[in-house]
Amino acid sequence: MEQKTIFSGMRPTGRLQLGNLLGALENWVKLQDEYRCFFSVADWHAMTTSYDDPSELKENTLQMVIDWLSAGLDPEKSVIFRQSDVPEHAELHLLFSMFTPLSWLERVPTYKDQIQQLREKNLATYGFLGYPLLQAADILLYRADAVPVGEDQVPHIEMTREIARRFNYLYKTDFFPEPQTLLTKIKLLPGIDGRKMSKSYRNTIEMSESPQEITKKVSQMVTDPGRIRKTDPGNPDVCTVYAFHGVFSPEEIGNVETACRRGEIGCVQCKKQLAKRLIAYLEPIYEKRKVLEGQRDYLMDILREGARKAKLVASETMEKVYDIIGFKL
Ligand code: TRP
Ligand code: SF4
């Protein structure tokens, strides 16, 4: 049987966080052994919200590729490329825009949400409304069978399926498959202050922090505020450190809970144990990043080669699409 195709992407908006590693990247790394994978740096998507200041797009793109490779994405196994290097994405987006009802785009839940959340920006733009359509073009250009994404992207994949159906119906074809969503279970990690992890709260842990930074951030983590002395019984349910232990020391979690509730372990020691775990987990990534940071030419080569491979598929799709619609003279 022919190998199935996977497509996914991320917007280059700066260094990836621990949550991106656990939620998405680790999953991608596994998928690349079994599927034909395309992973795209969605810089045009980033442009929909940073059109007023694109100065960091280029650097963020390279930084994201460094994060991807450090986590184990392998350019020998997967096609790793930048969206804007393959203009067919824009071309297919344009053709799709001809038959996409405005109401479909207006009712995508992320649309109004994002406009609300980024109120300081004018997102009443043509490009931002078309965000999910551009995403549909990304995916369908490679006729992907499945798209690994988090919960928040489900409406976009549903939209992609509707676009595939509409194209197939209008032009009497079965050319585009309806891609499946491969939901990534996100192990939810709070920020170091216990609130939702978010750049705007400055409470994040990046996937490529140095061991020293990890030690520092773990020491700053919010614990059970009701605990004053280390012999006071603690309540792990309200503790950030405990939430992290759940992800990084799952086999120890019972012991941590008991010792905390009985007041047998102090928070300082508990944090030391966590820092050790986190460092063991992230240090190899940190080390790989250090090497890759000095290899700009190598990174550019990967993107160039990725774009070449992506384009082979993309241009073939476009040729068929024009043929199906009836453009060919
Ligand atoms: N919209 C996605 C996000 O914000 C990024 C993305 C762009 C994407 N194109 C894609 C994801 C294609 C999956 C498939 O995370
Ligand atoms: Fe949290 Fe550990 Fe302190 Fe308990 S002992 S409150 S789990 S840091």
Short mmCIF file of N, CA and C in Angstrom, two decimals, residues 10-114:
data_model
loop_
_atom_site.label_atom_id
_atom_site.label_comp_id
_atom_site.label_asym_id
_atom_site.label_seq_id
_atom_site.Cartn_x
_atom_site.Cartn_y
_atom_site.Cartn_z
N MET A 10 3.57 25.35 11.41
CA MET A 10 3.52 26.25 12.57
C MET A 10 3.88 27.64 12.09
N ARG A 11 3.29 28.63 12.74
CA ARG A 11 3.68 30.00 12.43
C ARG A 11 4.97 30.35 13.16
N PRO A 12 5.91 30.97 12.46
CA PRO A 12 7.16 31.34 13.13
C PRO A 12 6.95 32.61 13.95
N THR A 13 6.75 32.44 15.26
CA THR A 13 6.50 33.61 16.10
C THR A 13 7.50 33.67 17.25
N GLY A 14 8.65 33.02 17.10
CA GLY A 14 9.65 33.07 18.17
C GLY A 14 9.96 31.67 18.66
N ARG A 15 10.78 31.59 19.69
CA ARG A 15 11.19 30.28 20.20
C ARG A 15 9.98 29.47 20.66
N LEU A 16 10.03 28.18 20.36
CA LEU A 16 8.91 27.32 20.75
C LEU A 16 8.96 27.02 22.24
N GLN A 17 7.78 26.82 22.78
CA GLN A 17 7.67 26.54 24.21
C GLN A 17 7.61 25.04 24.48
N LEU A 18 7.83 24.73 25.73
CA LEU A 18 7.77 23.35 26.18
C LEU A 18 6.48 22.66 25.69
N GLY A 19 5.39 23.38 25.73
CA GLY A 19 4.11 22.83 25.29
C GLY A 19 4.11 22.45 23.81
N ASN A 20 4.81 23.23 22.98
CA ASN A 20 4.91 22.90 21.56
C ASN A 20 5.67 21.59 21.36
N LEU A 21 6.68 21.39 22.23
CA LEU A 21 7.49 20.18 22.13
C LEU A 21 6.65 18.96 22.49
N LEU A 22 5.97 19.03 23.63
CA LEU A 22 5.20 17.88 24.11
C LEU A 22 3.94 17.68 23.27
N GLY A 23 3.32 18.80 22.86
CA GLY A 23 2.04 18.71 22.20
C GLY A 23 2.15 18.37 20.73
N ALA A 24 3.15 18.94 20.06
CA ALA A 24 3.19 18.78 18.61
C ALA A 24 4.47 18.10 18.12
N LEU A 25 5.60 18.71 18.45
CA LEU A 25 6.85 18.26 17.84
C LEU A 25 7.17 16.79 18.09
N GLU A 26 7.01 16.34 19.33
CA GLU A 26 7.35 14.95 19.63
C GLU A 26 6.49 14.01 18.80
N ASN A 27 5.27 14.44 18.56
CA ASN A 27 4.37 13.65 17.72
C ASN A 27 4.85 13.65 16.26
N TRP A 28 5.24 14.79 15.77
CA TRP A 28 5.76 14.87 14.40
C TRP A 28 6.97 13.96 14.23
N VAL A 29 7.85 14.00 15.25
CA VAL A 29 9.08 13.21 15.16
C VAL A 29 8.74 11.73 15.00
N LYS A 30 7.72 11.28 15.72
CA LYS A 30 7.31 9.87 15.59
C LYS A 30 6.70 9.60 14.22
N LEU A 31 5.88 10.53 13.75
CA LEU A 31 5.17 10.30 12.49
C LEU A 31 6.11 10.15 11.31
N GLN A 32 7.26 10.83 11.39
CA GLN A 32 8.12 10.84 10.21
C GLN A 32 8.71 9.47 9.87
N ASP A 33 8.64 8.52 10.81
CA ASP A 33 9.12 7.18 10.48
C ASP A 33 8.10 6.36 9.68
N GLU A 34 6.85 6.76 9.78
CA GLU A 34 5.82 5.94 9.15
C GLU A 34 5.15 6.56 7.94
N TYR A 35 5.24 7.89 7.84
CA TYR A 35 4.50 8.57 6.79
C TYR A 35 5.41 9.43 5.94
N ARG A 36 4.85 9.82 4.81
CA ARG A 36 5.51 10.82 3.98
C ARG A 36 5.10 12.17 4.56
N CYS A 37 6.05 12.88 5.15
CA CYS A 37 5.71 14.06 5.93
C CYS A 37 6.18 15.37 5.31
N PHE A 38 5.31 16.35 5.36
CA PHE A 38 5.66 17.71 4.98
C PHE A 38 5.43 18.61 6.18
N PHE A 39 6.47 19.34 6.59
CA PHE A 39 6.33 20.28 7.70
C PHE A 39 6.74 21.66 7.23
N SER A 40 5.81 22.58 7.37
CA SER A 40 6.00 23.89 6.74
C SER A 40 6.07 25.02 7.77
N VAL A 41 7.03 25.90 7.56
CA VAL A 41 7.10 27.12 8.36
C VAL A 41 6.12 28.10 7.72
N ALA A 42 5.01 28.33 8.40
CA ALA A 42 3.91 29.10 7.78
C ALA A 42 4.15 30.60 7.95
N ASP A 43 5.10 31.11 7.17
CA ASP A 43 5.45 32.53 7.36
C ASP A 43 4.38 33.46 6.79
N TRP A 44 3.67 33.03 5.76
CA TRP A 44 2.57 33.88 5.27
C TRP A 44 1.45 33.95 6.32
N HIS A 45 1.23 32.85 7.01
CA HIS A 45 0.23 32.88 8.08
C HIS A 45 0.65 33.85 9.19
N ALA A 46 1.95 33.85 9.51
CA ALA A 46 2.44 34.78 10.53
C ALA A 46 2.22 36.22 10.08
N MET A 47 2.36 36.41 8.78
CA MET A 47 2.21 37.75 8.19
C MET A 47 0.78 38.30 8.35
N THR A 48 -0.19 37.41 8.49
CA THR A 48 -1.58 37.90 8.61
C THR A 48 -1.77 38.73 9.88
N THR A 49 -0.95 38.45 10.91
CA THR A 49 -1.07 39.25 12.13
C THR A 49 0.13 40.17 12.36
N SER A 50 1.24 39.94 11.64
CA SER A 50 2.41 40.81 11.89
C SER A 50 2.76 41.61 10.64
N TYR A 51 1.74 41.91 9.84
CA TYR A 51 1.99 42.67 8.60
C TYR A 51 2.59 44.05 8.88
N ASP A 52 2.32 44.57 10.07
CA ASP A 52 2.85 45.91 10.39
C ASP A 52 4.29 45.88 10.87
N ASP A 53 4.78 44.68 11.22
CA ASP A 53 6.18 44.58 11.62
C ASP A 53 6.75 43.22 11.26
N PRO A 54 7.09 43.04 10.00
CA PRO A 54 7.60 41.73 9.57
C PRO A 54 9.10 41.57 9.80
N SER A 55 9.70 42.47 10.57
CA SER A 55 11.17 42.46 10.67
C SER A 55 11.70 41.16 11.30
N GLU A 56 10.87 40.48 12.09
CA GLU A 56 11.39 39.29 12.77
C GLU A 56 11.06 37.98 12.06
N LEU A 57 10.34 38.09 10.95
CA LEU A 57 9.90 36.86 10.28
C LEU A 57 11.07 35.94 9.90
N LYS A 58 12.09 36.56 9.35
CA LYS A 58 13.21 35.77 8.84
C LYS A 58 13.94 35.07 9.99
N GLU A 59 14.25 35.85 11.02
CA GLU A 59 14.97 35.27 12.16
C GLU A 59 14.11 34.21 12.86
N ASN A 60 12.82 34.51 13.02
CA ASN A 60 11.93 33.54 13.67
C ASN A 60 11.83 32.25 12.87
N THR A 61 11.89 32.37 11.55
CA THR A 61 11.84 31.18 10.70
C THR A 61 13.04 30.29 10.99
N LEU A 62 14.23 30.89 11.01
CA LEU A 62 15.43 30.09 11.27
C LEU A 62 15.40 29.50 12.69
N GLN A 63 14.95 30.32 13.64
CA GLN A 63 14.90 29.84 15.02
C GLN A 63 13.95 28.65 15.13
N MET A 64 12.87 28.70 14.40
CA MET A 64 11.91 27.60 14.49
C MET A 64 12.48 26.34 13.85
N VAL A 65 13.17 26.50 12.74
CA VAL A 65 13.79 25.33 12.12
C VAL A 65 14.83 24.72 13.09
N ILE A 66 15.55 25.58 13.79
CA ILE A 66 16.50 25.07 14.78
C ILE A 66 15.76 24.27 15.85
N ASP A 67 14.65 24.80 16.34
CA ASP A 67 13.87 24.06 17.34
C ASP A 67 13.39 22.73 16.78
N TRP A 68 12.91 22.74 15.56
CA TRP A 68 12.40 21.50 14.96
C TRP A 68 13.50 20.44 14.87
N LEU A 69 14.66 20.86 14.36
CA LEU A 69 15.74 19.90 14.18
C LEU A 69 16.27 19.43 15.54
N SER A 70 16.33 20.35 16.50
CA SER A 70 16.83 19.97 17.83
C SER A 70 15.93 18.92 18.47
N ALA A 71 14.65 19.01 18.15
CA ALA A 71 13.70 18.06 18.74
C ALA A 71 13.71 16.72 18.01
N GLY A 72 14.37 16.67 16.85
CA GLY A 72 14.49 15.40 16.16
C GLY A 72 13.82 15.30 14.80
N LEU A 73 13.27 16.40 14.29
CA LEU A 73 12.81 16.34 12.90
C LEU A 73 14.05 16.14 12.03
N ASP A 74 13.89 15.28 11.03
CA ASP A 74 15.04 14.86 10.26
C ASP A 74 14.81 15.18 8.78
N PRO A 75 15.61 16.07 8.21
CA PRO A 75 15.40 16.45 6.82
C PRO A 75 15.61 15.30 5.84
N GLU A 76 16.20 14.20 6.31
CA GLU A 76 16.32 13.03 5.45
C GLU A 76 15.00 12.27 5.38
N LYS A 77 14.19 12.44 6.40
CA LYS A 77 12.92 11.70 6.45
C LYS A 77 11.75 12.58 6.04
N SER A 78 11.79 13.86 6.43
CA SER A 78 10.64 14.75 6.22
C SER A 78 11.02 15.90 5.31
N VAL A 79 10.03 16.41 4.62
CA VAL A 79 10.26 17.61 3.83
C VAL A 79 10.00 18.82 4.74
N ILE A 80 11.05 19.57 5.00
CA ILE A 80 10.97 20.72 5.90
C ILE A 80 11.18 21.96 5.05
N PHE A 81 10.18 22.82 4.99
CA PHE A 81 10.31 23.95 4.07
C PHE A 81 9.54 25.16 4.56
N ARG A 82 9.81 26.28 3.91
CA ARG A 82 9.15 27.53 4.24
C ARG A 82 8.04 27.78 3.22
N GLN A 83 6.87 28.05 3.72
CA GLN A 83 5.68 28.25 2.88
C GLN A 83 5.95 29.24 1.73
N SER A 84 6.54 30.38 2.05
CA SER A 84 6.70 31.41 1.01
C SER A 84 7.72 31.02 -0.05
N ASP A 85 8.46 29.95 0.15
CA ASP A 85 9.37 29.47 -0.89
C ASP A 85 8.64 28.65 -1.95
N VAL A 86 7.38 28.34 -1.69
CA VAL A 86 6.60 27.54 -2.64
C VAL A 86 5.33 28.33 -3.00
N PRO A 87 5.43 29.21 -3.99
CA PRO A 87 4.32 30.13 -4.29
C PRO A 87 3.02 29.43 -4.68
N GLU A 88 3.10 28.14 -5.00
CA GLU A 88 1.88 27.40 -5.32
C GLU A 88 0.86 27.46 -4.18
N HIS A 89 1.34 27.66 -2.95
CA HIS A 89 0.40 27.80 -1.82
C HIS A 89 -0.53 29.00 -2.05
N ALA A 90 0.07 30.10 -2.53
CA ALA A 90 -0.72 31.31 -2.78
C ALA A 90 -1.63 31.13 -3.98
N GLU A 91 -1.13 30.39 -4.95
CA GLU A 91 -1.88 30.19 -6.18
C GLU A 91 -3.13 29.35 -5.91
N LEU A 92 -2.96 28.30 -5.15
CA LEU A 92 -4.12 27.46 -4.85
C LEU A 92 -5.10 28.22 -3.94
N HIS A 93 -4.56 28.98 -3.03
CA HIS A 93 -5.39 29.83 -2.17
C HIS A 93 -6.25 30.77 -3.02
N LEU A 94 -5.67 31.34 -4.03
CA LEU A 94 -6.42 32.25 -4.91
C LEU A 94 -7.56 31.50 -5.61
N LEU A 95 -7.25 30.34 -6.15
CA LEU A 95 -8.31 29.60 -6.87
C LEU A 95 -9.42 29.21 -5.89
N PHE A 96 -9.05 28.75 -4.70
CA PHE A 96 -10.06 28.41 -3.70
C PHE A 96 -10.92 29.63 -3.34
N SER A 97 -10.29 30.80 -3.31
CA SER A 97 -11.02 32.01 -2.89
C SER A 97 -12.17 32.33 -3.84
N MET A 98 -12.08 31.83 -5.05
CA MET A 98 -13.14 32.10 -6.04
C MET A 98 -14.47 31.47 -5.63
N PHE A 99 -14.40 30.33 -4.97
CA PHE A 99 -15.66 29.63 -4.67
C PHE A 99 -15.95 29.48 -3.18
N THR A 100 -15.18 30.16 -2.35
CA THR A 100 -15.41 30.05 -0.91
C THR A 100 -16.37 31.14 -0.43
N PRO A 101 -17.54 30.76 0.06
CA PRO A 101 -18.47 31.78 0.55
C PRO A 101 -17.87 32.53 1.75
N LEU A 102 -18.07 33.83 1.76
CA LEU A 102 -17.58 34.64 2.87
C LEU A 102 -18.09 34.12 4.21
N SER A 103 -19.34 33.65 4.20
CA SER A 103 -19.94 33.21 5.47
C SER A 103 -19.17 32.05 6.08
N TRP A 104 -18.57 31.19 5.24
CA TRP A 104 -17.78 30.09 5.79
C TRP A 104 -16.61 30.63 6.60
N LEU A 105 -15.99 31.66 6.06
CA LEU A 105 -14.81 32.21 6.72
C LEU A 105 -15.19 32.99 7.97
N GLU A 106 -16.30 33.71 7.88
CA GLU A 106 -16.72 34.55 9.01
C GLU A 106 -17.15 33.71 10.21
N ARG A 107 -17.60 32.50 9.95
CA ARG A 107 -18.11 31.72 11.09
C ARG A 107 -17.05 30.80 11.71
N VAL A 108 -15.84 30.79 11.18
CA VAL A 108 -14.78 30.00 11.82
C VAL A 108 -14.51 30.60 13.21
N PRO A 109 -14.64 29.78 14.28
CA PRO A 109 -14.57 30.37 15.63
C PRO A 109 -13.28 31.12 15.93
N THR A 110 -12.16 30.65 15.37
CA THR A 110 -10.89 31.33 15.66
C THR A 110 -10.86 32.76 15.12
N TYR A 111 -11.70 33.02 14.13
CA TYR A 111 -11.67 34.35 13.50
C TYR A 111 -12.07 35.44 14.49
N LYS A 112 -13.26 35.31 15.05
CA LYS A 112 -13.72 36.35 15.98
C LYS A 112 -12.91 36.33 17.28
N ASP A 113 -12.56 35.13 17.73
CA ASP A 113 -11.71 35.00 18.94
C ASP A 113 -10.44 35.82 18.83
N GLN A 114 -9.74 35.61 17.72
CA GLN A 114 -8.44 36.26 17.55
C GLN A 114 -8.58 37.76 17.44
#
